[in-house]
CSV table of C-alpha atoms and ligand atoms in Angstrom, one decimal:
chain,number,residue,atom,x,y,z
A,1,MET,CA,65.7,65.7,91.0
A,2,GLN,CA,62.6,65.3,88.9
A,3,LYS,CA,60.7,68.6,88.5
A,4,LEU,CA,57.1,68.8,89.5
A,5,ILE,CA,54.5,70.7,87.5
A,6,ALA,CA,51.1,71.0,89.3
A,7,ALA,CA,47.9,72.4,87.8
A,8,THR,CA,45.5,74.1,90.2
A,9,TRP,CA,42.2,74.9,88.6
A,10,LYS,CA,40.9,76.9,91.6
A,11,MET,CA,37.1,77.3,91.4
A,12,ASN,CA,36.8,76.4,87.7
A,13,LYS,CA,35.5,73.6,85.6
A,14,THR,CA,32.4,71.4,85.9
A,15,ILE,CA,32.9,67.6,85.9
A,16,GLU,CA,32.4,67.5,82.2
A,17,ASP,CA,35.0,70.2,81.6
A,18,ALA,CA,37.4,68.4,83.8
A,19,ILE,CA,37.0,65.1,82.0
A,20,ASN,CA,37.4,66.8,78.6
A,21,PHE,CA,40.6,68.5,79.8
A,22,ILE,CA,42.2,65.2,80.9
A,23,LYS,CA,41.3,63.5,77.7
A,24,ASP,CA,42.9,66.3,75.7
A,25,PHE,CA,45.9,66.6,78.0
A,26,LYS,CA,46.7,62.9,77.9
A,27,LYS,CA,47.0,63.1,74.1
A,28,LEU,CA,49.2,66.1,74.3
A,29,ALA,CA,51.5,65.0,77.1
A,30,VAL,CA,51.7,61.4,76.2
A,31,ASN,CA,55.5,61.2,76.1
A,32,VAL,CA,56.3,63.3,79.1
A,33,LYS,CA,58.8,61.6,81.3
A,34,ASN,CA,60.9,64.5,82.4
A,35,ALA,CA,58.4,65.9,84.9
A,36,GLU,CA,56.0,64.7,87.5
A,37,ILE,CA,52.6,66.1,86.7
A,38,VAL,CA,49.9,66.7,89.3
A,39,ILE,CA,46.4,67.9,88.6
A,40,CYS,CA,44.4,69.6,91.4
A,41,PRO,CA,40.8,70.0,90.3
A,42,SER,CA,38.0,71.2,92.5
A,43,PHE,CA,36.6,68.7,95.1
A,44,THR,CA,33.6,68.0,92.9
A,45,SER,CA,35.7,66.8,90.0
A,46,LEU,CA,38.2,64.7,92.0
A,47,GLN,CA,36.5,61.4,91.5
A,48,ALA,CA,35.9,61.8,87.8
A,49,VAL,CA,39.5,63.0,87.2
A,50,SER,CA,40.8,60.2,89.4
A,51,LYS,CA,39.1,57.7,87.1
A,52,GLU,CA,40.5,59.4,84.0
A,53,LEU,CA,44.0,59.3,85.4
A,54,LYS,CA,44.0,55.5,86.0
A,55,ASN,CA,46.9,53.8,84.2
A,56,THR,CA,48.7,57.1,83.6
A,57,ASN,CA,51.6,58.5,85.6
A,58,ILE,CA,49.7,61.8,86.1
A,59,ARG,CA,49.0,62.3,89.8
A,60,LEU,CA,45.9,63.6,91.6
A,61,GLY,CA,46.0,66.4,94.1
A,62,ALA,CA,43.4,68.4,96.1
A,63,GLN,CA,43.4,72.2,96.7
A,64,ASN,CA,42.7,72.1,100.4
A,65,MET,CA,41.7,69.8,103.3
A,66,HIS,CA,40.7,69.9,106.9
A,67,PRO,CA,43.2,68.5,109.5
A,68,GLU,CA,40.8,66.2,111.3
A,69,ASP,CA,39.9,62.7,110.1
A,70,SER,CA,36.2,63.1,110.6
A,71,GLY,CA,33.7,65.0,112.7
A,72,ALA,CA,31.3,68.0,113.0
A,73,PHE,CA,33.0,70.3,110.4
A,74,THR,CA,30.3,71.4,108.0
A,75,GLY,CA,31.4,71.7,104.4
A,76,GLU,CA,35.0,70.4,105.1
A,77,ILE,CA,36.9,67.5,103.4
A,78,SER,CA,39.1,65.2,105.5
A,79,PRO,CA,42.5,63.6,104.6
A,80,LEU,CA,40.8,60.2,104.7
A,81,MET,CA,38.3,61.4,102.0
A,82,LEU,CA,41.1,62.6,99.8
A,83,LYS,CA,43.0,59.3,100.2
A,84,ASP,CA,39.8,57.5,99.3
A,85,LEU,CA,39.8,59.3,95.9
A,86,GLY,CA,43.4,58.6,95.3
A,87,CYS,CA,44.9,62.0,96.1
A,88,GLU,CA,48.6,61.9,96.5
A,89,TYR,CA,49.1,65.6,96.9
A,90,VAL,CA,47.3,68.5,98.7
A,91,ILE,CA,47.9,72.2,98.3
A,92,LEU,CA,48.0,73.9,101.7
A,93,GLY,CA,48.3,77.5,102.8
A,94,HIS,CA,47.5,79.1,99.5
A,95,SER,CA,47.3,82.9,99.7
A,96,GLU,CA,43.7,82.9,98.5
A,97,ARG,CA,42.8,80.8,101.5
A,98,ARG,CA,45.0,82.8,103.9
A,99,GLU,CA,43.0,85.9,102.7
A,100,MET,CA,39.9,84.1,103.8
A,101,GLY,CA,41.2,83.8,107.3
A,102,GLU,CA,43.5,80.7,107.4
A,103,ASN,CA,46.5,81.3,109.6
A,104,ASP,CA,49.9,79.5,110.0
A,105,LYS,CA,48.7,77.6,113.1
A,106,PHE,CA,45.8,76.0,111.2
A,107,ILE,CA,48.0,75.4,108.1
A,108,ASN,CA,50.5,73.7,110.4
A,109,LYS,CA,47.8,71.3,111.7
A,110,LYS,CA,46.9,70.5,108.0
A,111,VAL,CA,50.6,69.9,107.1
A,112,ILE,CA,50.9,67.4,110.0
A,113,ALA,CA,47.7,65.7,109.1
A,114,ALA,CA,48.8,65.4,105.5
A,115,PHE,CA,52.1,63.6,106.5
A,116,LYS,CA,50.1,61.4,108.9
A,117,HIS,CA,48.0,60.2,106.0
A,118,ASP,CA,50.8,59.9,103.5
A,119,ILE,CA,49.6,62.8,101.3
A,120,ASN,CA,52.4,65.0,100.0
A,121,PRO,CA,51.7,68.6,101.1
A,122,ILE,CA,52.4,71.4,98.6
A,123,LEU,CA,52.9,74.2,101.2
A,124,CYS,CA,52.5,77.7,99.7
A,125,VAL,CA,54.4,80.6,101.1
A,126,GLY,CA,54.9,84.1,99.7
A,127,GLU,CA,54.9,87.8,100.4
A,128,THR,CA,52.4,90.5,99.4
A,129,LEU,CA,53.4,93.5,97.3
A,130,GLU,CA,53.3,95.7,100.4
A,131,GLN,CA,55.6,93.3,102.3
A,132,ARG,CA,58.0,93.2,99.4
A,133,GLN,CA,58.1,97.0,99.1
A,134,LYS,CA,58.8,97.3,102.8
A,135,GLY,CA,61.7,94.9,102.4
A,136,GLU,CA,60.0,92.2,104.5
A,137,THR,CA,60.1,89.3,102.1
A,138,GLU,CA,62.6,87.2,103.9
A,139,ASP,CA,61.0,87.7,107.3
A,140,VAL,CA,57.6,86.7,105.9
A,141,LEU,CA,59.0,83.6,104.3
A,142,GLU,CA,60.9,82.7,107.5
A,143,ASP,CA,57.8,83.2,109.7
A,144,GLN,CA,55.5,81.2,107.4
A,145,LEU,CA,57.9,78.3,106.9
A,146,ILE,CA,58.9,77.9,110.6
A,147,SER,CA,55.3,78.2,111.8
A,148,CYS,CA,53.8,75.9,109.1
A,149,LEU,CA,56.4,73.2,109.6
A,150,LYS,CA,56.4,73.2,113.4
A,151,GLY,CA,56.6,69.7,114.8
A,152,VAL,CA,57.3,68.1,111.5
A,153,SER,CA,60.2,65.7,111.9
A,154,ASN,CA,60.0,63.6,108.8
A,155,SER,CA,59.3,65.8,105.8
A,156,LYS,CA,59.7,63.2,103.1
A,157,GLY,CA,57.4,64.2,100.2
A,158,LEU,CA,57.2,67.9,101.2
A,159,VAL,CA,56.9,70.4,98.3
A,160,VAL,CA,57.3,74.1,99.1
A,161,ALA,CA,55.6,76.4,96.6
A,162,TYR,CA,57.1,80.0,96.5
A,163,GLU,CA,54.1,82.1,95.5
A,164,PRO,CA,54.7,85.8,95.6
A,165,VAL,CA,51.1,87.0,96.2
A,166,TRP,CA,51.7,90.0,93.8
A,167,ALA,CA,52.5,87.7,90.9
A,168,ILE,CA,49.4,85.5,91.2
A,169,SER,CA,47.3,86.1,88.1
A,170,ARG,CA,43.8,85.9,89.6
A,171,GLY,CA,42.7,85.0,86.1
A,172,ASN,CA,44.5,87.9,84.3
A,173,PRO,CA,46.5,86.3,81.5
A,174,ASN,CA,48.6,89.5,81.3
A,175,ALA,CA,49.7,89.4,84.9
A,176,LYS,CA,53.5,89.5,85.4
A,177,ALA,CA,55.4,86.6,87.0
A,178,ALA,CA,58.4,87.3,89.2
A,179,THR,CA,61.6,87.6,87.3
A,180,LYS,CA,63.7,84.4,87.2
A,181,ALA,CA,66.4,86.2,89.3
A,182,ASP,CA,63.9,87.3,92.0
A,183,ALA,CA,62.3,83.9,92.1
A,184,GLU,CA,65.7,82.1,92.3
A,185,GLU,CA,66.8,84.4,95.1
A,186,CYS,CA,63.7,83.5,97.2
A,187,HIS,CA,64.0,79.8,96.4
A,188,LEU,CA,67.6,79.8,97.5
A,189,PHE,CA,66.6,81.5,100.7
A,190,ILE,CA,63.8,79.0,101.3
A,191,ARG,CA,66.3,76.2,100.8
A,192,LYS,CA,68.6,77.8,103.5
A,193,LEU,CA,65.6,78.0,105.8
A,194,LEU,CA,64.8,74.3,105.2
A,195,ALA,CA,68.4,73.4,106.1
A,196,GLY,CA,67.9,75.3,109.4
A,197,ILE,CA,64.5,73.7,110.2
A,198,PHE,CA,65.6,70.2,109.1
A,199,ASP,CA,69.1,69.6,107.8
A,200,GLU,CA,71.2,70.2,104.7
A,201,GLU,CA,70.2,66.8,103.2
A,202,THR,CA,66.5,67.4,103.6
A,203,ALA,CA,66.8,70.9,102.2
A,204,LYS,CA,68.5,69.5,99.1
A,205,GLU,CA,65.9,66.8,98.6
A,206,THR,CA,62.8,69.1,99.1
A,207,ARG,CA,61.3,70.4,95.8
A,208,ILE,CA,60.8,74.1,95.8
A,209,ILE,CA,58.4,75.1,93.0
A,210,TYR,CA,57.4,78.5,91.8
A,211,GLY,CA,53.8,79.8,91.4
A,212,GLY,CA,52.5,83.1,90.1
A,213,SER,CA,51.6,83.7,86.4
A,214,MET,CA,53.7,80.8,85.1
A,215,LYS,CA,52.7,80.4,81.5
A,216,PRO,CA,54.1,78.9,78.3
A,217,GLU,CA,56.0,82.2,77.5
A,218,ASN,CA,58.0,82.2,80.7
A,219,ALA,CA,58.1,78.6,82.0
A,220,LYS,CA,61.3,77.6,80.3
A,221,GLU,CA,63.1,80.6,81.6
A,222,LEU,CA,61.9,80.2,85.2
A,223,LEU,CA,62.4,76.4,85.2
A,224,SER,CA,66.0,76.8,83.9
A,225,MET,CA,67.1,78.2,87.3
A,226,PRO,CA,69.0,75.8,89.5
A,227,ASN,CA,66.7,76.2,92.6
A,228,ILE,CA,63.3,76.3,90.7
A,229,GLU,CA,62.2,72.6,90.7
A,230,GLY,CA,58.8,73.0,89.2
A,231,GLY,CA,55.7,75.1,89.0
A,232,LEU,CA,52.3,75.5,90.5
A,233,VAL,CA,50.2,76.8,87.7
A,234,GLY,CA,46.7,78.4,88.0
A,235,ASN,CA,45.3,80.3,85.1
A,236,ALA,CA,47.6,78.8,82.4
A,237,SER,CA,46.6,75.3,83.5
A,238,LEU,CA,43.0,75.7,82.6
A,239,ASP,CA,43.7,75.0,79.0
A,240,ALA,CA,45.2,71.6,78.1
A,241,LYS,CA,47.4,72.9,75.3
A,242,SER,CA,48.9,75.7,77.4
A,243,PHE,CA,49.5,73.4,80.4
A,244,ALA,CA,51.1,70.8,78.1
A,245,GLU,CA,53.4,73.5,76.8
A,246,ILE,CA,54.5,74.3,80.3
A,247,VAL,CA,55.2,70.6,81.0
A,248,GLU,CA,57.2,70.4,77.8
A,249,ALA,CA,59.3,73.4,79.0
A,250,VAL,CA,60.9,71.1,81.7
A,251,ARG,CA,64.4,70.1,80.7
B,301,PGA,P1,48.3,81.7,88.5
B,301,PGA,O1,48.0,81.0,89.9
B,301,PGA,O2,49.2,80.7,87.8
B,301,PGA,O3,47.0,81.9,87.9
B,301,PGA,O4,49.1,83.0,88.9
B,301,PGA,C1,49.0,80.3,90.7
B,301,PGA,C2,48.5,80.0,92.0
B,301,PGA,O5,47.7,80.7,92.6
B,301,PGA,O6,48.9,79.0,92.6
């Protein structure tokens, strides 16, 4: 299975910054064939980045979307609008959005809407430090996955991102990622859950990627694990060179 490395810039970069990044990154990652690369800029840069990515095999993703096609939802962005811009992926259920009040029920609506519009959802799940310390990691992953995938019958294109909340850098380059063993254990558990929700075949075909302080120094190690099929990279994706190094780490 081809690994997937996605950059999520969160609330960073102006349009000009975004264009400069893509120009630099294209030069650095020109020969990359071993990984599927997705860039998820902020909404304001989607159009400019989409233009820059024309005629490349780098794909465009968004960081969020509303489940409805249109309507009175001030400040929201619909799946149709993302399709319009050429988005093939959308990140859903990120812990930073869950912290702002998004719950599994709402995330589930978004996942269903993404499939309806043929946008591949990158569904984020993961436990907080407190939940891990209480030994609740598996329960949390199970609850989140089952609730967010409720009513999904055809999950083709689904990507699950295991993102332990305690490992997310929040901009701190010294933050610690999960160990490869801890991450692998959770990825394997997620795969078992997917087999229960769908079937063995689907579980095997679904890419489970890791997010939380992935950087050039640890990418190779994490990506060498059998059940880690890519990365969702925040802080270390803001710099073209460091993101290119992570992409190069895929073997
Ligand atoms: P990070 O962010 O790489 O900065 O830890 C990852 C994420 O939040 O998806």
